[in-house]
CSV table of C-alpha atoms and ligand atoms in Angstrom, one decimal:
chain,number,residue,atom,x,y,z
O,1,UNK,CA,0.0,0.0,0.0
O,2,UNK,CA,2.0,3.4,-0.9
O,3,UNK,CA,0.8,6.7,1.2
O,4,UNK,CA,-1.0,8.8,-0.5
O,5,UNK,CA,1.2,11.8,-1.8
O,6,UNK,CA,0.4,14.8,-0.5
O,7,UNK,CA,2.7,17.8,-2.4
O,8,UNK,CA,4.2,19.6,1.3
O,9,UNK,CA,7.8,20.2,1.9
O,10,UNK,CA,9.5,19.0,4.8
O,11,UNK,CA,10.1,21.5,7.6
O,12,UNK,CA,13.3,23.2,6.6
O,13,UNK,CA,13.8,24.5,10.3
O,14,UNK,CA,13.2,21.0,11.6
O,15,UNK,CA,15.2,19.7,9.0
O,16,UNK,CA,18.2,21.4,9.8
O,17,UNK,CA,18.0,21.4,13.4
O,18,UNK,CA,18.0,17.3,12.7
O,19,UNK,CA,20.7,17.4,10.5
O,20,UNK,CA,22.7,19.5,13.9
O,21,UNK,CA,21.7,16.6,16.1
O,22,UNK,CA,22.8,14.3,13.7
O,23,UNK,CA,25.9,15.2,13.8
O,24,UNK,CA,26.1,16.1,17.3
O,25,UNK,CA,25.4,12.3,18.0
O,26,UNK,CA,28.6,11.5,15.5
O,27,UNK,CA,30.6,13.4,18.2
O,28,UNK,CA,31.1,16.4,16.3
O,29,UNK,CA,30.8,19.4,17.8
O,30,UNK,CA,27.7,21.9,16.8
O,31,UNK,CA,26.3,25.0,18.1
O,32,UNK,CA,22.6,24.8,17.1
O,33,UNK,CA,21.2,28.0,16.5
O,34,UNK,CA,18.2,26.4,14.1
O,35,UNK,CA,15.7,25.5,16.4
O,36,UNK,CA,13.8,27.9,18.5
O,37,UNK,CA,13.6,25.8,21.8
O,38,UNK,CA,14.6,27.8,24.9
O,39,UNK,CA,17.8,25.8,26.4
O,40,UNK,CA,16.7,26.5,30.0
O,41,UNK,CA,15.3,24.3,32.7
O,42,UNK,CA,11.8,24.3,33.4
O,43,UNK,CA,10.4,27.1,36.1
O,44,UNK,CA,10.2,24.3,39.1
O,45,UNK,CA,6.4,25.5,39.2
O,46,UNK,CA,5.9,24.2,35.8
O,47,UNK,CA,7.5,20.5,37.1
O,48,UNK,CA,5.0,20.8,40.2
O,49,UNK,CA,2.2,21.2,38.6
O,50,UNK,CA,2.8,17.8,36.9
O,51,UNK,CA,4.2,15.8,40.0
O,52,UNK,CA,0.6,17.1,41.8
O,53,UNK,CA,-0.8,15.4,39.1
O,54,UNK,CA,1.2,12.4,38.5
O,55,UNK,CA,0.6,12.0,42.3
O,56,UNK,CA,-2.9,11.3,41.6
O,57,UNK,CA,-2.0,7.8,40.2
O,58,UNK,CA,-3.7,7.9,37.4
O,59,UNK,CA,-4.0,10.1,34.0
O,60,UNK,CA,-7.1,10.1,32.5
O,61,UNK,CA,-8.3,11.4,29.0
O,62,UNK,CA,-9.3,15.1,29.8
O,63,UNK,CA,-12.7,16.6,28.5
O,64,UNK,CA,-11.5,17.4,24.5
O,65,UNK,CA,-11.5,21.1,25.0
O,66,UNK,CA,-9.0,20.9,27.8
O,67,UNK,CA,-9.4,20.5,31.4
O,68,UNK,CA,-12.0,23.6,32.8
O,69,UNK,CA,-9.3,24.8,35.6
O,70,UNK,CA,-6.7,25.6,32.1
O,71,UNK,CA,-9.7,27.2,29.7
O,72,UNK,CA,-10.2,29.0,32.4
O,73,UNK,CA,-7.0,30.0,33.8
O,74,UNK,CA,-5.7,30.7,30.0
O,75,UNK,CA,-8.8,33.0,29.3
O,76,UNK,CA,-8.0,34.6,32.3
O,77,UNK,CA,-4.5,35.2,30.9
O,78,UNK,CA,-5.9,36.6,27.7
O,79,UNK,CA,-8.7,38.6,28.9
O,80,UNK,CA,-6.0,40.4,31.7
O,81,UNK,CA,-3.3,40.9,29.3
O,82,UNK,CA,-4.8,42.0,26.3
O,83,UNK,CA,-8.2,43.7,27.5
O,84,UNK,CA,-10.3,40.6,25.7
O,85,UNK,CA,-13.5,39.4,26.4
O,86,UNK,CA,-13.5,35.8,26.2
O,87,UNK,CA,-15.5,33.4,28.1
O,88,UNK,CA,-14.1,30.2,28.9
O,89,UNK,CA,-16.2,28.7,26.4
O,90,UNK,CA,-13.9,30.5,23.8
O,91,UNK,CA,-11.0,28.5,24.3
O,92,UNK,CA,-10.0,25.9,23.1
O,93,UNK,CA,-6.5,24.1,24.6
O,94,UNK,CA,-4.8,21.7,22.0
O,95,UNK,CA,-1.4,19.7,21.9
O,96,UNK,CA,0.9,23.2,20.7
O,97,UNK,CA,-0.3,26.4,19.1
O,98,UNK,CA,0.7,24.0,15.7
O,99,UNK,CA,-2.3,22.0,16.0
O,100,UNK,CA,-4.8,25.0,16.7
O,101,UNK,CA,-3.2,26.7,13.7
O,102,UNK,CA,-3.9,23.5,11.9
O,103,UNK,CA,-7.3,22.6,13.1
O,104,UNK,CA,-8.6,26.4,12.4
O,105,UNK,CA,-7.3,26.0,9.0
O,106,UNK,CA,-8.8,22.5,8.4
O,107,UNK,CA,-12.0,24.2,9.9
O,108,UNK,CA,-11.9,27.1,7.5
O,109,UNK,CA,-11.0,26.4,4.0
O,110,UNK,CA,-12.4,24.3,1.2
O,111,UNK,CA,-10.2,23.7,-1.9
O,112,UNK,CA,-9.0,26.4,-4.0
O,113,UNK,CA,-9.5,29.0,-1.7
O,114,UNK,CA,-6.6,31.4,-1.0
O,115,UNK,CA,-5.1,32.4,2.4
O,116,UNK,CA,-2.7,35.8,2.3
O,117,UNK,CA,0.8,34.5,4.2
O,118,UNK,CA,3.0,37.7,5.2
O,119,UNK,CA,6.0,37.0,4.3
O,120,UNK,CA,8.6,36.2,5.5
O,121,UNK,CA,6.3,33.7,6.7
O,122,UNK,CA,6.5,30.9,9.4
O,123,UNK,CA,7.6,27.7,7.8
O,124,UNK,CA,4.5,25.7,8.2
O,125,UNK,CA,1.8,27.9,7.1
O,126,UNK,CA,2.3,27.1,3.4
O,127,UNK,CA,2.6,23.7,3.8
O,128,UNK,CA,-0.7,23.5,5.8
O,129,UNK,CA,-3.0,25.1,4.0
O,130,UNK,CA,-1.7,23.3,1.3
O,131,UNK,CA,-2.3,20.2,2.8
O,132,UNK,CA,-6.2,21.5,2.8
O,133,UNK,CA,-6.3,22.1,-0.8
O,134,UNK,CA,-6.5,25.9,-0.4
O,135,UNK,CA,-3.6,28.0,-2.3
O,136,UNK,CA,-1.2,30.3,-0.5
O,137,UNK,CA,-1.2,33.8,-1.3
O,138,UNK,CA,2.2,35.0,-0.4
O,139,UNK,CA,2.0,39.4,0.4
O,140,UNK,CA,6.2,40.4,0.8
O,141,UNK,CA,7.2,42.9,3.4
O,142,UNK,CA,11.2,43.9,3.7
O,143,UNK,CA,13.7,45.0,6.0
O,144,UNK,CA,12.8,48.9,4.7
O,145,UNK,CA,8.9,48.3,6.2
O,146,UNK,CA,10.4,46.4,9.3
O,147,UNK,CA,9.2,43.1,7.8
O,148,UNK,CA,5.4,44.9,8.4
O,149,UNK,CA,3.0,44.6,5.2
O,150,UNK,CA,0.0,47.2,5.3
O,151,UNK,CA,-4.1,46.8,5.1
O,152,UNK,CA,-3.2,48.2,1.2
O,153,UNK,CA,-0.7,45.6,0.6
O,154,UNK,CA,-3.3,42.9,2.1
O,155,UNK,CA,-6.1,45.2,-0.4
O,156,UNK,CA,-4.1,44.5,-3.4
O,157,UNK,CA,-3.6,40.8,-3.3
O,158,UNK,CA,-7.6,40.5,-3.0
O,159,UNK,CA,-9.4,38.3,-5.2
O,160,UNK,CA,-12.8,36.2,-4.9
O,161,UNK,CA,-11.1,33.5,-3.4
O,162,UNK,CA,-9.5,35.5,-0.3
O,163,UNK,CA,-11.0,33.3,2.5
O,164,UNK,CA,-8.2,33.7,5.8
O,165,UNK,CA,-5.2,36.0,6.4
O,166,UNK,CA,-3.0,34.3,8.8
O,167,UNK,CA,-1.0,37.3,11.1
O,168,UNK,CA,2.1,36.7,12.9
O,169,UNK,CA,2.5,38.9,15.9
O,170,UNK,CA,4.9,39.1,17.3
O,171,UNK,CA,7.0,37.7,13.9
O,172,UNK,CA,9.0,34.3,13.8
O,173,UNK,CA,11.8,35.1,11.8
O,174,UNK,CA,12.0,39.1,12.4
O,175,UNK,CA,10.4,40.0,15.6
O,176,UNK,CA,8.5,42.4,14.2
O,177,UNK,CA,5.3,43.6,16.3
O,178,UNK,CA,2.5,45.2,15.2
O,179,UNK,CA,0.9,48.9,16.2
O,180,UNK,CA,-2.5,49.3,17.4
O,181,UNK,CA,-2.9,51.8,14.5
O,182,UNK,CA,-1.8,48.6,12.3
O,183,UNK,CA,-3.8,46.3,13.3
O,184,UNK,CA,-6.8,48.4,13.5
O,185,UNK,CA,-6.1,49.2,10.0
O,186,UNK,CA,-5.6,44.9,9.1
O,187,UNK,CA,-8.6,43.8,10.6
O,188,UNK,CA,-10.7,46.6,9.0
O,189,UNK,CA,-9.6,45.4,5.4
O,190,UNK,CA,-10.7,42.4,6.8
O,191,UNK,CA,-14.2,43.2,7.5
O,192,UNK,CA,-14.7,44.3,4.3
O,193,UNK,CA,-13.3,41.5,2.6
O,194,UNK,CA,-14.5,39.0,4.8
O,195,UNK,CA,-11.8,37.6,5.5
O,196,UNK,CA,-11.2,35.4,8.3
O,197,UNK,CA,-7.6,36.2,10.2
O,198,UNK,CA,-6.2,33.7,11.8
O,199,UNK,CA,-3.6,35.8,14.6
O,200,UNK,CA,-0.3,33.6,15.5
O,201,UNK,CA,0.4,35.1,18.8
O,202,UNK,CA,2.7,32.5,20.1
O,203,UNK,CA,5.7,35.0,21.2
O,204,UNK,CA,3.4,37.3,22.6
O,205,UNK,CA,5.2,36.8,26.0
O,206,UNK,CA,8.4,37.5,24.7
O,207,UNK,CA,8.6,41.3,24.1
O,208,UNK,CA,11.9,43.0,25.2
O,209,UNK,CA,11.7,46.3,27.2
O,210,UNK,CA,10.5,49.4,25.3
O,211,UNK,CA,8.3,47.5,22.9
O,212,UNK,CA,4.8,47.1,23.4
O,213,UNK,CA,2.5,44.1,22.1
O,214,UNK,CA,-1.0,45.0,20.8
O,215,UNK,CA,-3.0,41.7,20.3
O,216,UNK,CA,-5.8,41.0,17.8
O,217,UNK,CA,-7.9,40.1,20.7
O,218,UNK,CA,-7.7,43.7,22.0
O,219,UNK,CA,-10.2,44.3,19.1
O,220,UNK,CA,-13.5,42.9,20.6
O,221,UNK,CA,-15.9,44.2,17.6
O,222,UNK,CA,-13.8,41.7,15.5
O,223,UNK,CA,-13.8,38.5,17.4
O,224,UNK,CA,-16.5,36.9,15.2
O,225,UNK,CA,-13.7,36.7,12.4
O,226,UNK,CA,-11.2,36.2,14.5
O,227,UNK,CA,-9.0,33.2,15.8
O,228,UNK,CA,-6.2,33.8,18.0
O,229,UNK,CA,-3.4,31.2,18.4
O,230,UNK,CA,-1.8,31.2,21.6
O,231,UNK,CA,0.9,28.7,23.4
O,232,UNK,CA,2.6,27.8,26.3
O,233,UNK,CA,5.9,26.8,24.4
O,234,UNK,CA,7.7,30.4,24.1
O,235,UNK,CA,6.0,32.0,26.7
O,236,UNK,CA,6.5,29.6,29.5
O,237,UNK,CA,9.8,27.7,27.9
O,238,UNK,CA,7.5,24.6,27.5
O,239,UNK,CA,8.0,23.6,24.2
O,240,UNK,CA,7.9,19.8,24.6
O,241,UNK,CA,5.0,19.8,26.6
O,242,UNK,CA,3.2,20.6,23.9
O,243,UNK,CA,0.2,23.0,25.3
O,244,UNK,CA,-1.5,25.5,23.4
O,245,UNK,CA,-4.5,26.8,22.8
O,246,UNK,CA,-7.7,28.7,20.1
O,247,UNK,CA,-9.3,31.9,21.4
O,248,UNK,CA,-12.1,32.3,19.3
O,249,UNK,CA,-16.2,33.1,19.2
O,250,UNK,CA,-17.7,29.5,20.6
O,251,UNK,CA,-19.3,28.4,17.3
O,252,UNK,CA,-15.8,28.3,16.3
O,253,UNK,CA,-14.5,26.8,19.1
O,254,UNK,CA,-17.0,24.3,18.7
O,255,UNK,CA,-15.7,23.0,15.3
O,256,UNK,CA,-12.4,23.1,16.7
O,257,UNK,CA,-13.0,20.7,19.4
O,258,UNK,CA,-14.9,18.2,17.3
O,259,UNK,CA,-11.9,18.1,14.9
O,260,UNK,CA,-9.8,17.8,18.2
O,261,UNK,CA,-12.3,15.2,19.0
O,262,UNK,CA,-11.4,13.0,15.9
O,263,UNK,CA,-8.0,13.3,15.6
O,264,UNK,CA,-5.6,14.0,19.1
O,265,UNK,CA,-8.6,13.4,21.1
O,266,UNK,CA,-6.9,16.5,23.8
O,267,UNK,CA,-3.5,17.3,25.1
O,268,UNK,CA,-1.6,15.1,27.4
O,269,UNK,CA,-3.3,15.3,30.9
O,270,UNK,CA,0.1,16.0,33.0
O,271,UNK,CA,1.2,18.4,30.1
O,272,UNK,CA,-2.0,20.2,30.8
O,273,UNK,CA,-1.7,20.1,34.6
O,274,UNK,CA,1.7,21.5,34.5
O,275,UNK,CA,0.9,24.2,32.0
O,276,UNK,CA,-2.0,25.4,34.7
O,277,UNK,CA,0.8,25.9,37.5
O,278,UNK,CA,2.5,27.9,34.7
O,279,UNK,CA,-0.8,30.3,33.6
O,280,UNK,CA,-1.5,30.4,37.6
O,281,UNK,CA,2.2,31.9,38.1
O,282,UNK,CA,2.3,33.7,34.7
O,283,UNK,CA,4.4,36.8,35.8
O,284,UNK,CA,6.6,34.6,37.6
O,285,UNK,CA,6.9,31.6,35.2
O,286,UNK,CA,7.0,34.2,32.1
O,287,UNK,CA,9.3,36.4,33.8
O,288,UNK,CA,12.0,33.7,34.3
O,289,UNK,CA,12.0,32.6,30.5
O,290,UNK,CA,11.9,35.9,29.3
O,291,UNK,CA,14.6,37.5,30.9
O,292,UNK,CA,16.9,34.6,30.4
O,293,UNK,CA,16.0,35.2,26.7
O,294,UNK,CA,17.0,38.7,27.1
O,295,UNK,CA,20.3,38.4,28.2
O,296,UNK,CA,21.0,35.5,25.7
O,297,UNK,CA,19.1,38.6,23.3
O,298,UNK,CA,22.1,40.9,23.9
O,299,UNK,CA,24.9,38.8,24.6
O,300,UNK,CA,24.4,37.6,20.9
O,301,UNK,CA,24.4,40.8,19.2
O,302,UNK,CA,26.9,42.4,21.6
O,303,UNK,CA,29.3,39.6,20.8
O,304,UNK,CA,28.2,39.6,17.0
O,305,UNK,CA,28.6,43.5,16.9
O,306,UNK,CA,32.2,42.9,18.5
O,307,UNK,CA,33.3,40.2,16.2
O,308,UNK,CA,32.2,41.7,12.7
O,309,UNK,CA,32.3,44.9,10.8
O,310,UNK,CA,28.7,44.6,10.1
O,311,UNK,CA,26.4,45.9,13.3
O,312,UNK,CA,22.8,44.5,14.3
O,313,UNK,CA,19.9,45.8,15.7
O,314,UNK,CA,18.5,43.9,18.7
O,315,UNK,CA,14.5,42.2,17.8
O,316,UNK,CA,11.9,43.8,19.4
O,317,UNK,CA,11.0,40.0,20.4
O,318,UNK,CA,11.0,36.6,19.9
O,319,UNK,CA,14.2,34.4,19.8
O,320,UNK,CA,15.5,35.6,16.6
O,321,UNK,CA,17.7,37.4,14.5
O,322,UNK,CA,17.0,37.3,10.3
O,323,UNK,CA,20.3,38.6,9.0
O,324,UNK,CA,21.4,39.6,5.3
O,325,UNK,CA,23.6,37.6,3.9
O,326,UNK,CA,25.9,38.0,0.7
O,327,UNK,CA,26.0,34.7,-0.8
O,328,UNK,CA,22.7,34.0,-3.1
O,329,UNK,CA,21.2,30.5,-2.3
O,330,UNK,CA,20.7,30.9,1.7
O,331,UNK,CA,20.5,27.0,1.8
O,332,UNK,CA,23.7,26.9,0.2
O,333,UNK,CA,24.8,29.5,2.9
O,334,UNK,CA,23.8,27.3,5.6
O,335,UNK,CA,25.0,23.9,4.6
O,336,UNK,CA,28.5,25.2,4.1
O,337,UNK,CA,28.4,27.1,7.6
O,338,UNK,CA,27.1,23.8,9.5
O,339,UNK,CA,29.7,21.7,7.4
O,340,UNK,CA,32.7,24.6,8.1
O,341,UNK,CA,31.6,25.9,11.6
O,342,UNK,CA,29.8,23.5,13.6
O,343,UNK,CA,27.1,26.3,13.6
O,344,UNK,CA,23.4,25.5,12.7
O,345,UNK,CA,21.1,28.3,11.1
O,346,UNK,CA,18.2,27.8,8.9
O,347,UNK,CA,18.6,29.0,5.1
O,348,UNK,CA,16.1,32.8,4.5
O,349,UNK,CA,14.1,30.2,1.9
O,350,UNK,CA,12.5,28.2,4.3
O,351,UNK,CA,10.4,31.6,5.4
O,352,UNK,CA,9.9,32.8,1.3
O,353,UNK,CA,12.7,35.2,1.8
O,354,UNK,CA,16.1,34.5,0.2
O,355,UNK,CA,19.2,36.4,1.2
O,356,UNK,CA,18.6,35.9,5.1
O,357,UNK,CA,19.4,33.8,7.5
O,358,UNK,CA,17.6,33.2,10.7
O,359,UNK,CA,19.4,32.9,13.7
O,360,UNK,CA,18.1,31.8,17.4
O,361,UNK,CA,19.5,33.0,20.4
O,362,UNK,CA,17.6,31.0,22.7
O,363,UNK,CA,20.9,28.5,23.3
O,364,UNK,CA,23.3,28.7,26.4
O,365,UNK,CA,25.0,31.6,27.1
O,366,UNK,CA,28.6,29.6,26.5
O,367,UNK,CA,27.3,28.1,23.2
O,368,UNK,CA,26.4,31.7,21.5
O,369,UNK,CA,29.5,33.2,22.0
O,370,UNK,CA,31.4,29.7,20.9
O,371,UNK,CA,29.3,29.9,17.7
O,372,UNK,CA,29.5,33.2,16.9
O,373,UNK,CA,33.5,32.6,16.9
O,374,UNK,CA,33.7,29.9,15.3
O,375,UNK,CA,31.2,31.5,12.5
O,376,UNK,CA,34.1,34.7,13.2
O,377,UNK,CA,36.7,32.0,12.1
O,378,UNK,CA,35.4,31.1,8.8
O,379,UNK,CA,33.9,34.7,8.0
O,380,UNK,CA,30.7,33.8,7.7
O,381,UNK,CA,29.7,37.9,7.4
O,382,UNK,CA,32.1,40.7,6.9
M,401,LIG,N1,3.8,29.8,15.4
M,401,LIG,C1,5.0,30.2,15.2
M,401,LIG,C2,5.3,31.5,14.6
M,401,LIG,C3,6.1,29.4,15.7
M,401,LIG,O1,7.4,29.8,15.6
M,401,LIG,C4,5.8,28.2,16.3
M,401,LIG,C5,6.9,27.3,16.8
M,401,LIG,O2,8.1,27.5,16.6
M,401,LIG,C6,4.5,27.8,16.5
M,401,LIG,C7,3.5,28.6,16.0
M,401,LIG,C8,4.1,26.5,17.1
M,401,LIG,O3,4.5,26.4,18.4
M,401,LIG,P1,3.9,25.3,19.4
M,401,LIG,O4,3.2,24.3,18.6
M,401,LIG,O5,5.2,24.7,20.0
M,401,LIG,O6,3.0,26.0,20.4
């Protein structure tokens, strides 16, 4: 019996960040700056919240939307941060903000329909919606706009077949956040489109000092067409517990956890358990991961800015730096780099943008500044 083929490429971040751990198995040394996986231990309240319930001897299936302590405790979250007014009804918890993005699509589009991607994009949106049949509609930004597109450059990719415009805020690979002016400004075009956005909000927690985060939810006379896409993975350095969650109107939500229903059932029960503790002590829990990511934040681009002739900015969030580079084909770039330096990045291409390279600075203090020298070493920038 041969699998059905389904046209999606493989997950160019993942891939490389395999191909690190690869050869960090054959005893070679690498500095893995592909994936985006905080390298911190846990908050110690995030591992309680898991013994409690590993204590209880026995780890049931949860209701599919998510146990009612976490859709409440999450809404909470929302509704405090961001001025929203969700119920608990409205969210939805799922096994990583990956799966609600990929349930709200499945929910959303039939075949042929388009979905406008800001690029540079996150790696997987492309590939999901086409795994739905739909077709994406890929609207550049650049460097000059901050990596921001407009309502008028969303207006001028419009055709019949707009169905969903799928925002990332704050940005995997810039860290480019959104105004309130913006957004105002995005969801209006929306409206009178009617479009469905779909707001990937999963670094929302990681926003360095001096920057402010403006969330779609902060817009409650646009939560009918709204789905926001929250997790616990960035904000709360939980990445492998895989806990995130939908914010959306209920009929939504609804659809959601029927599709939840038929495919991963619900999120693991300790995973869920352990990602309450973390909502429950969100400034604390937050706080820890996001000032160890600020420090790691500076060191790199202090160390990078004292190594090369060429200076960077610090991101305004996230655990990223998307850097020019000279060479044409970034997946050339990177392969040579890894096979020269030890050093892991992943190639511009795999976000729709060639001539970058995405960098993230969410490794050990000591392994950022012994990548950056040995990328130094083989002058991987000027
Ligand atoms: N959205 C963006 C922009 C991401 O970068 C990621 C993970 O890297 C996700 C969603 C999914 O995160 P998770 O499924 O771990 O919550």
């Amino acid at each position: 019996m041969i699998a059905k083929k389904i046209k999606i490429a493989p997950s160019l971040t993942v891939g490389m960040n395999q191909l690190a751990q690869k050869k960090k198995a054959a005893g070679e040394s690498v500095v893995n700056f592909a994936a985006g996986d905080p390298v911190l231990e846990n908050h110690p309240l995030i591992l309680e919240g898991a013994k409690r319930a590993l204590e209880k001897r026995n780890v049931p299936y949860t209701p599919t939307a998510g146990i009612p302590e976490l859709r409440k405790a999450a809404t909470k979250w929302m509704n405090e941060r961001h001025h929203a007014e969700y119920k608990d009804a409205q969210c939805l918890v799922t096994a990583g903000g990956k799966f609600a993005l990929y349930a709200a699509l499945q929910a959303l589009l039939d075949e042929g329909d388009e979905v406008l991607i800001p690029a540079p994009y996150w790696v997987s949106y492309p590939e999901m919606v086409k795994v739905f049949g739909a077709v994406p509609c890929i609207v550049p930004s650049n460097e000059g706009q901050q990596w921001k597109i407009t309502a008028s450059d969303i207006e001028k990719q419009l055709s019949k077949k707009s169905k969903v415009l799928i925002l990332n805020n704050a940005a995997n690979p810039t860290g480019a956040l959104y105004s309130e002016e913006e957004i105002a400004a995005i969801l209006n075009v929306a409206k009178a489109a009617q479009l469905m956005v779909i707001s990937d909000e999963v670094y929302s927690g990681l926003v360095y000092p001096g920057k402010r985060f403006v969330s779609c939810s902060s817009f409650p006379e646009h939560q009918e067409r709204v789905i926001v896409v929250e997790s616990c993975s960035k904000n709360f350095g939980m990445t492998g517990w895989r806990v995130g969650f939908a914010f959306a109107s209920q009929n939504i939500i609804e659809v959601l956890t029927a599709l939840q229903g038929h495919s991963t059932t619900a999120a693991s029960s300790i995973s869920q358990w352990a990602a309450l503790s973390a909502l429950e002590n969100a400034v604390e829990v937050g706080g820890y991961i996001k000032n160890a990511m600020q420090r790691r934040r500076t060191l790199f681009v202090e160390t990078f800015n004292a190594l090369f002739k060429k200076q960077i900015a610090l991101p305004d969030s996230g655990l990223y730096l998307f850097l020019p580079i000279e060479e044409r084909s970034s997946v050339e770039w990177c392969e040579r780099v890894l096979k020269e330096a030890g050093v892991a990045s992943v190639p511009g291409a795999a976000f729709g943008f060639e001539g970058y390279v995405r960098f993230a600075f969410s490794e050990t203090e000591d392994s950022i500044v012994k990548g950056l020298k040995a990328l130094h070493e083989i002058h991987a920038f000027h």
